[in-house]
């Protein structure tokens, strides 16, 4: 059985590398072509820089992926898992504490082994292409903070899960799901006010006149958002973006300060309208409900399969602790879910297109969102020519050229309506 599982892993990995190869080759073939609508913002020099950045990032991601897959093979198929399982069992006699130590130690080791890739990506690749603004000291502080917070959260979730397993051996799958769903919502409330400020400074938008334009657009959309904030993203990178965070009364929209410097007020309002579109169209709520239902089904399936005596045998093991069984099951689940990746990406792209349409409708100026997307593409050196198959498989957003072309067609429609 372990040979079949290894063969499946090799097949899935080969497909992912083949898709990477297709994407890079397609970029080299079409990388010198300036897409329609991008002529004023992107020239051949910018395209060349974009191609070089895409190649450097892809090479780093490829080597990191190869490294991670080699570690995975050694851990699961070369006999390291039972050795590690036995090692953790000797550290503590408590069922709950063993579970916490099993996953915490595994996370710490993985993070330590991947540090060279993170450092190289920040201080070589990002710096080479003019994006990095962080310092080694700030990078290290961020790393320590994220590890401390991540370890604390992981310890709470793992400890609670194993306590529930011990407390209710026959129904723990339901109680674990209830706890995880509740804890996840709690973190969505907590994050904007406690976690995110540990890494960045947030303040109300300071652009003169922009706050009034934003308020007018939100009133037109019939939506009240707790706050529209700007973040000091430029301390770490020159990349620009915006995002929605929080839930309920603590929801807020966050703009990178780099984005505020790059765009006109109309373009910023259009970007905000896109983010508001996700909330107004209930994309966030729908995703949350679907995710929780999938987690509920996954919890029951995990409960069922973890009791199967033959589970350790799929890796050729005679036995394994519950944490080790969870690792085996998680690995099998990742292979089983791989074919679902393009469906998930398609659903996300559908929501992004709907949010674009909402922004165009509420602002009545698709050209503003078009300009924002083109500027972000130029400033972030985005890949303008991804392979269509790669984009369909992985992209959570439609390729930017496709989005711009769709917005241009909507702009023509708006112009026709205005004339009539």
Coordinates of C-alpha atoms in Angstrom, one line a residue, residues 54-317:
X54 CA 8.4 36.2 -12.3
X55 CA 11.3 33.9 -13.2
X56 CA 13.3 34.6 -10.0
X57 CA 10.2 34.1 -7.8
X58 CA 9.3 30.9 -9.7
X59 CA 12.8 29.5 -9.3
X60 CA 12.8 30.1 -5.6
X61 CA 9.3 28.6 -5.2
X62 CA 10.5 25.6 -7.2
X63 CA 13.5 24.9 -5.1
X64 CA 11.5 25.4 -1.9
X65 CA 8.9 23.0 -3.2
X66 CA 11.6 20.4 -4.1
X67 CA 13.1 20.8 -0.6
X68 CA 9.7 20.4 1.1
X69 CA 8.8 17.4 -0.9
X70 CA 12.1 15.7 -0.1
X71 CA 11.5 16.4 3.6
X72 CA 8.1 14.9 3.2
X73 CA 9.4 11.8 1.6
X74 CA 12.0 11.3 4.3
X75 CA 9.5 11.9 7.1
X76 CA 6.7 9.7 5.7
X77 CA 8.3 7.1 3.5
X78 CA 11.9 6.7 4.9
X79 CA 10.9 5.7 8.5
X80 CA 11.3 9.1 10.3
X81 CA 7.7 9.4 11.3
X82 CA 7.8 6.4 13.8
X83 CA 11.1 7.6 15.2
X84 CA 9.7 11.1 15.8
X85 CA 6.4 9.6 17.2
X86 CA 8.4 7.5 19.7
X87 CA 10.6 10.5 20.6
X88 CA 7.6 12.7 21.4
X89 CA 5.9 9.9 23.4
X90 CA 9.0 9.9 25.7
X91 CA 8.7 13.6 26.4
X92 CA 5.4 13.6 28.2
X93 CA 3.0 11.1 29.7
X94 CA -0.1 13.3 29.2
X95 CA -2.2 12.5 26.2
X96 CA -3.0 16.2 25.7
X97 CA 0.6 17.4 26.2
X98 CA 1.9 14.8 23.8
X99 CA -0.5 16.0 21.1
X100 CA 0.6 19.6 21.7
X101 CA 4.3 18.8 21.6
X102 CA 3.9 16.6 18.5
X103 CA 2.5 19.4 16.3
X104 CA 4.4 22.3 17.9
X105 CA 7.8 20.7 17.5
X106 CA 7.0 19.6 14.0
X107 CA 6.0 23.2 13.1
X108 CA 9.1 24.7 14.7
X109 CA 11.4 22.3 12.8
X110 CA 9.7 23.0 9.5
X111 CA 10.0 26.8 10.1
X112 CA 13.7 26.5 11.0
X113 CA 14.5 24.4 7.9
X114 CA 12.6 26.9 5.6
X115 CA 14.3 30.0 7.0
X116 CA 17.0 30.2 4.3
X117 CA 14.3 30.4 1.6
X118 CA 12.4 33.1 3.4
X119 CA 15.6 35.1 4.0
X120 CA 16.7 34.7 0.4
X121 CA 13.3 35.6 -1.0
X122 CA 13.2 38.8 1.1
X123 CA 16.9 40.1 0.9
X124 CA 17.9 38.7 -2.5
X125 CA 14.9 38.3 -4.8
X126 CA 12.7 41.1 -3.5
X127 CA 15.7 43.4 -3.0
X128 CA 17.1 42.6 -6.5
X129 CA 13.8 43.9 -8.0
X130 CA 13.5 46.9 -5.8
X131 CA 10.6 45.8 -3.6
X132 CA 12.3 45.0 -0.2
X133 CA 12.4 47.8 2.3
X134 CA 12.6 45.8 5.5
X135 CA 15.8 45.4 7.6
X136 CA 17.3 42.1 8.9
X137 CA 16.3 43.3 12.4
X138 CA 12.7 44.0 11.5
X139 CA 12.6 40.7 9.6
X140 CA 13.8 38.8 12.6
X141 CA 11.4 40.6 14.9
X142 CA 8.5 39.8 12.6
X143 CA 9.6 36.2 12.5
X144 CA 9.8 35.9 16.3
X145 CA 6.4 37.6 16.8
X146 CA 4.7 35.3 14.2
X147 CA 6.2 32.2 15.7
X148 CA 5.2 33.2 19.2
X149 CA 1.6 34.0 18.2
X150 CA 1.3 31.0 15.9
X151 CA 2.7 28.7 18.5
X152 CA 0.3 30.0 21.1
X153 CA -2.7 29.7 18.8
X154 CA -1.6 26.2 17.7
X155 CA -1.1 25.1 21.4
X156 CA -4.6 26.3 22.3
X157 CA -6.3 24.6 19.3
X158 CA -4.4 21.4 19.6
X159 CA -4.8 21.2 23.4
X160 CA -8.5 21.9 23.2
X161 CA -8.9 19.3 20.4
X162 CA -7.1 16.6 22.3
X163 CA -8.9 17.4 25.5
X164 CA -12.3 17.0 23.7
X165 CA -11.1 13.7 22.2
X166 CA -10.3 12.5 25.6
X167 CA -13.5 13.8 27.1
X168 CA -15.9 12.5 24.4
X169 CA -14.3 9.6 22.5
X170 CA -17.4 8.8 20.5
X171 CA -18.5 12.3 19.6
X172 CA -15.3 14.4 19.7
X173 CA -15.6 15.1 15.9
X174 CA -18.7 17.3 16.6
X175 CA -17.3 19.1 19.6
X176 CA -13.9 19.7 17.9
X177 CA -15.8 21.2 15.0
X178 CA -17.9 23.5 17.3
X179 CA -14.7 24.6 19.1
X180 CA -12.8 25.3 15.9
X181 CA -15.7 27.2 14.3
X182 CA -16.2 29.3 17.4
X183 CA -12.5 29.9 17.9
X184 CA -12.1 30.9 14.2
X185 CA -14.9 33.5 14.5
X186 CA -13.3 34.8 17.7
X187 CA -10.0 35.3 15.9
X188 CA -11.8 37.2 13.1
X189 CA -13.0 39.6 15.8
X190 CA -9.7 39.7 17.6
X191 CA -7.3 40.1 14.7
X192 CA -7.9 43.7 13.6
X193 CA -7.5 45.0 17.1
X194 CA -4.9 42.8 18.8
X195 CA -2.9 40.7 16.3
X196 CA -2.5 42.9 13.2
X197 CA -1.3 46.0 15.1
X198 CA 1.6 43.9 16.5
X199 CA 3.1 44.0 13.0
X200 CA 1.9 47.2 11.4
X201 CA 0.7 50.6 12.3
X202 CA -2.9 51.5 11.3
X203 CA -4.5 54.9 11.1
X204 CA -7.4 56.6 9.4
X205 CA -6.9 57.5 5.7
X206 CA -5.1 60.9 5.7
X207 CA -5.4 61.8 2.0
X208 CA -7.3 65.1 1.9
X209 CA -10.7 64.7 0.5
X210 CA -10.5 61.0 0.1
X211 CA -12.4 60.1 3.2
X212 CA -15.4 62.1 2.0
X213 CA -15.3 60.3 -1.4
X214 CA -15.1 57.0 0.3
X215 CA -18.0 57.8 2.6
X216 CA -20.2 58.9 -0.4
X217 CA -19.4 55.7 -2.2
X218 CA -20.2 53.5 0.8
X219 CA -23.5 55.4 1.4
X220 CA -24.4 54.8 -2.2
X221 CA -23.7 51.1 -1.7
X222 CA -25.9 51.1 1.4
X223 CA -23.1 49.6 3.6
X224 CA -21.4 50.8 6.7
X225 CA -17.9 49.5 7.3
X226 CA -16.3 50.1 10.7
X227 CA -13.3 51.9 9.4
X228 CA -11.2 52.5 6.3
X229 CA -7.6 52.4 7.5
X230 CA -4.2 52.8 5.9
X231 CA -1.3 50.6 6.9
X232 CA 2.5 51.3 6.9
X233 CA 3.2 48.5 4.4
X234 CA 6.1 50.6 3.0
X235 CA 8.2 49.7 6.1
X236 CA 8.6 46.2 4.7
X237 CA 7.9 46.3 0.9
X238 CA 7.0 48.5 -2.0
X239 CA 4.2 46.1 -3.1
X240 CA 0.7 47.6 -3.0
X241 CA -2.6 46.0 -2.1
X242 CA -5.8 46.3 -0.1
X243 CA -7.8 43.8 1.9
X244 CA -10.9 43.3 4.0
X245 CA -10.5 42.2 7.7
X246 CA -12.7 41.5 10.7
X247 CA -16.3 40.6 10.9
X248 CA -19.5 42.2 12.2
X249 CA -19.0 45.6 13.9
X250 CA -15.2 45.3 13.8
X251 CA -14.9 44.8 10.0
X252 CA -12.6 47.3 8.2
X253 CA -10.9 47.8 4.9
X254 CA -7.2 48.3 5.0
X255 CA -5.2 50.1 2.2
X256 CA -1.4 49.9 1.9
X257 CA 0.2 53.3 2.1
X258 CA 2.1 52.3 -1.1
X259 CA -1.2 52.0 -2.9
X260 CA -2.3 55.4 -1.7
X261 CA 0.8 57.0 -3.2
X262 CA 0.4 55.3 -6.6
X263 CA -3.3 55.9 -7.4
X264 CA -5.8 58.7 -7.9
X265 CA -8.7 59.2 -5.6
X266 CA -11.1 57.7 -8.2
X267 CA -8.9 54.6 -8.5
X268 CA -8.6 54.2 -4.7
X269 CA -12.4 54.4 -4.4
X270 CA -12.8 51.8 -7.1
X271 CA -10.5 49.4 -5.3
X272 CA -12.5 50.0 -2.1
X273 CA -15.7 49.4 -4.1
X274 CA -14.4 46.1 -5.2
X275 CA -13.6 45.0 -1.6
X276 CA -17.0 46.3 -0.5
X277 CA -18.6 44.3 -3.3
X278 CA -17.3 41.1 -1.6
X279 CA -19.1 42.0 1.6
X280 CA -22.3 43.4 -0.1
X281 CA -22.6 40.3 -2.3
X282 CA -22.1 38.1 0.8
X283 CA -19.1 36.4 -0.6
X284 CA -17.3 36.4 2.8
X285 CA -20.4 34.9 4.5
X286 CA -21.0 32.3 1.9
X287 CA -17.3 31.2 1.9
X288 CA -17.4 31.0 5.7
X289 CA -20.6 28.9 5.7
X290 CA -19.2 26.5 3.0
X291 CA -15.9 26.2 4.8
X292 CA -17.6 25.4 8.1
X293 CA -19.8 22.7 6.4
X294 CA -16.8 21.2 4.8
X295 CA -14.9 21.2 8.1
X296 CA -17.9 19.5 9.7
X297 CA -17.9 16.8 7.1
X298 CA -14.1 16.5 7.3
X299 CA -14.3 16.2 11.1
X300 CA -16.7 13.3 10.9
X301 CA -14.7 11.6 8.1
X302 CA -11.5 12.0 10.1
X303 CA -13.2 10.5 13.2
X304 CA -14.2 7.5 11.1
X305 CA -10.9 7.0 9.3
X306 CA -8.7 7.5 12.4
X307 CA -10.4 4.5 14.0
X308 CA -9.5 2.3 11.0
X309 CA -6.8 -0.2 12.2
X310 CA -5.2 -0.3 8.7
X311 CA -4.4 3.5 8.5
X312 CA -0.8 3.2 9.7
X313 CA -0.3 0.3 7.3
X314 CA -0.7 2.6 4.3
X315 CA 2.8 3.7 5.1
X316 CA 4.0 0.3 6.0
X317 CA 3.8 0.9 9.8

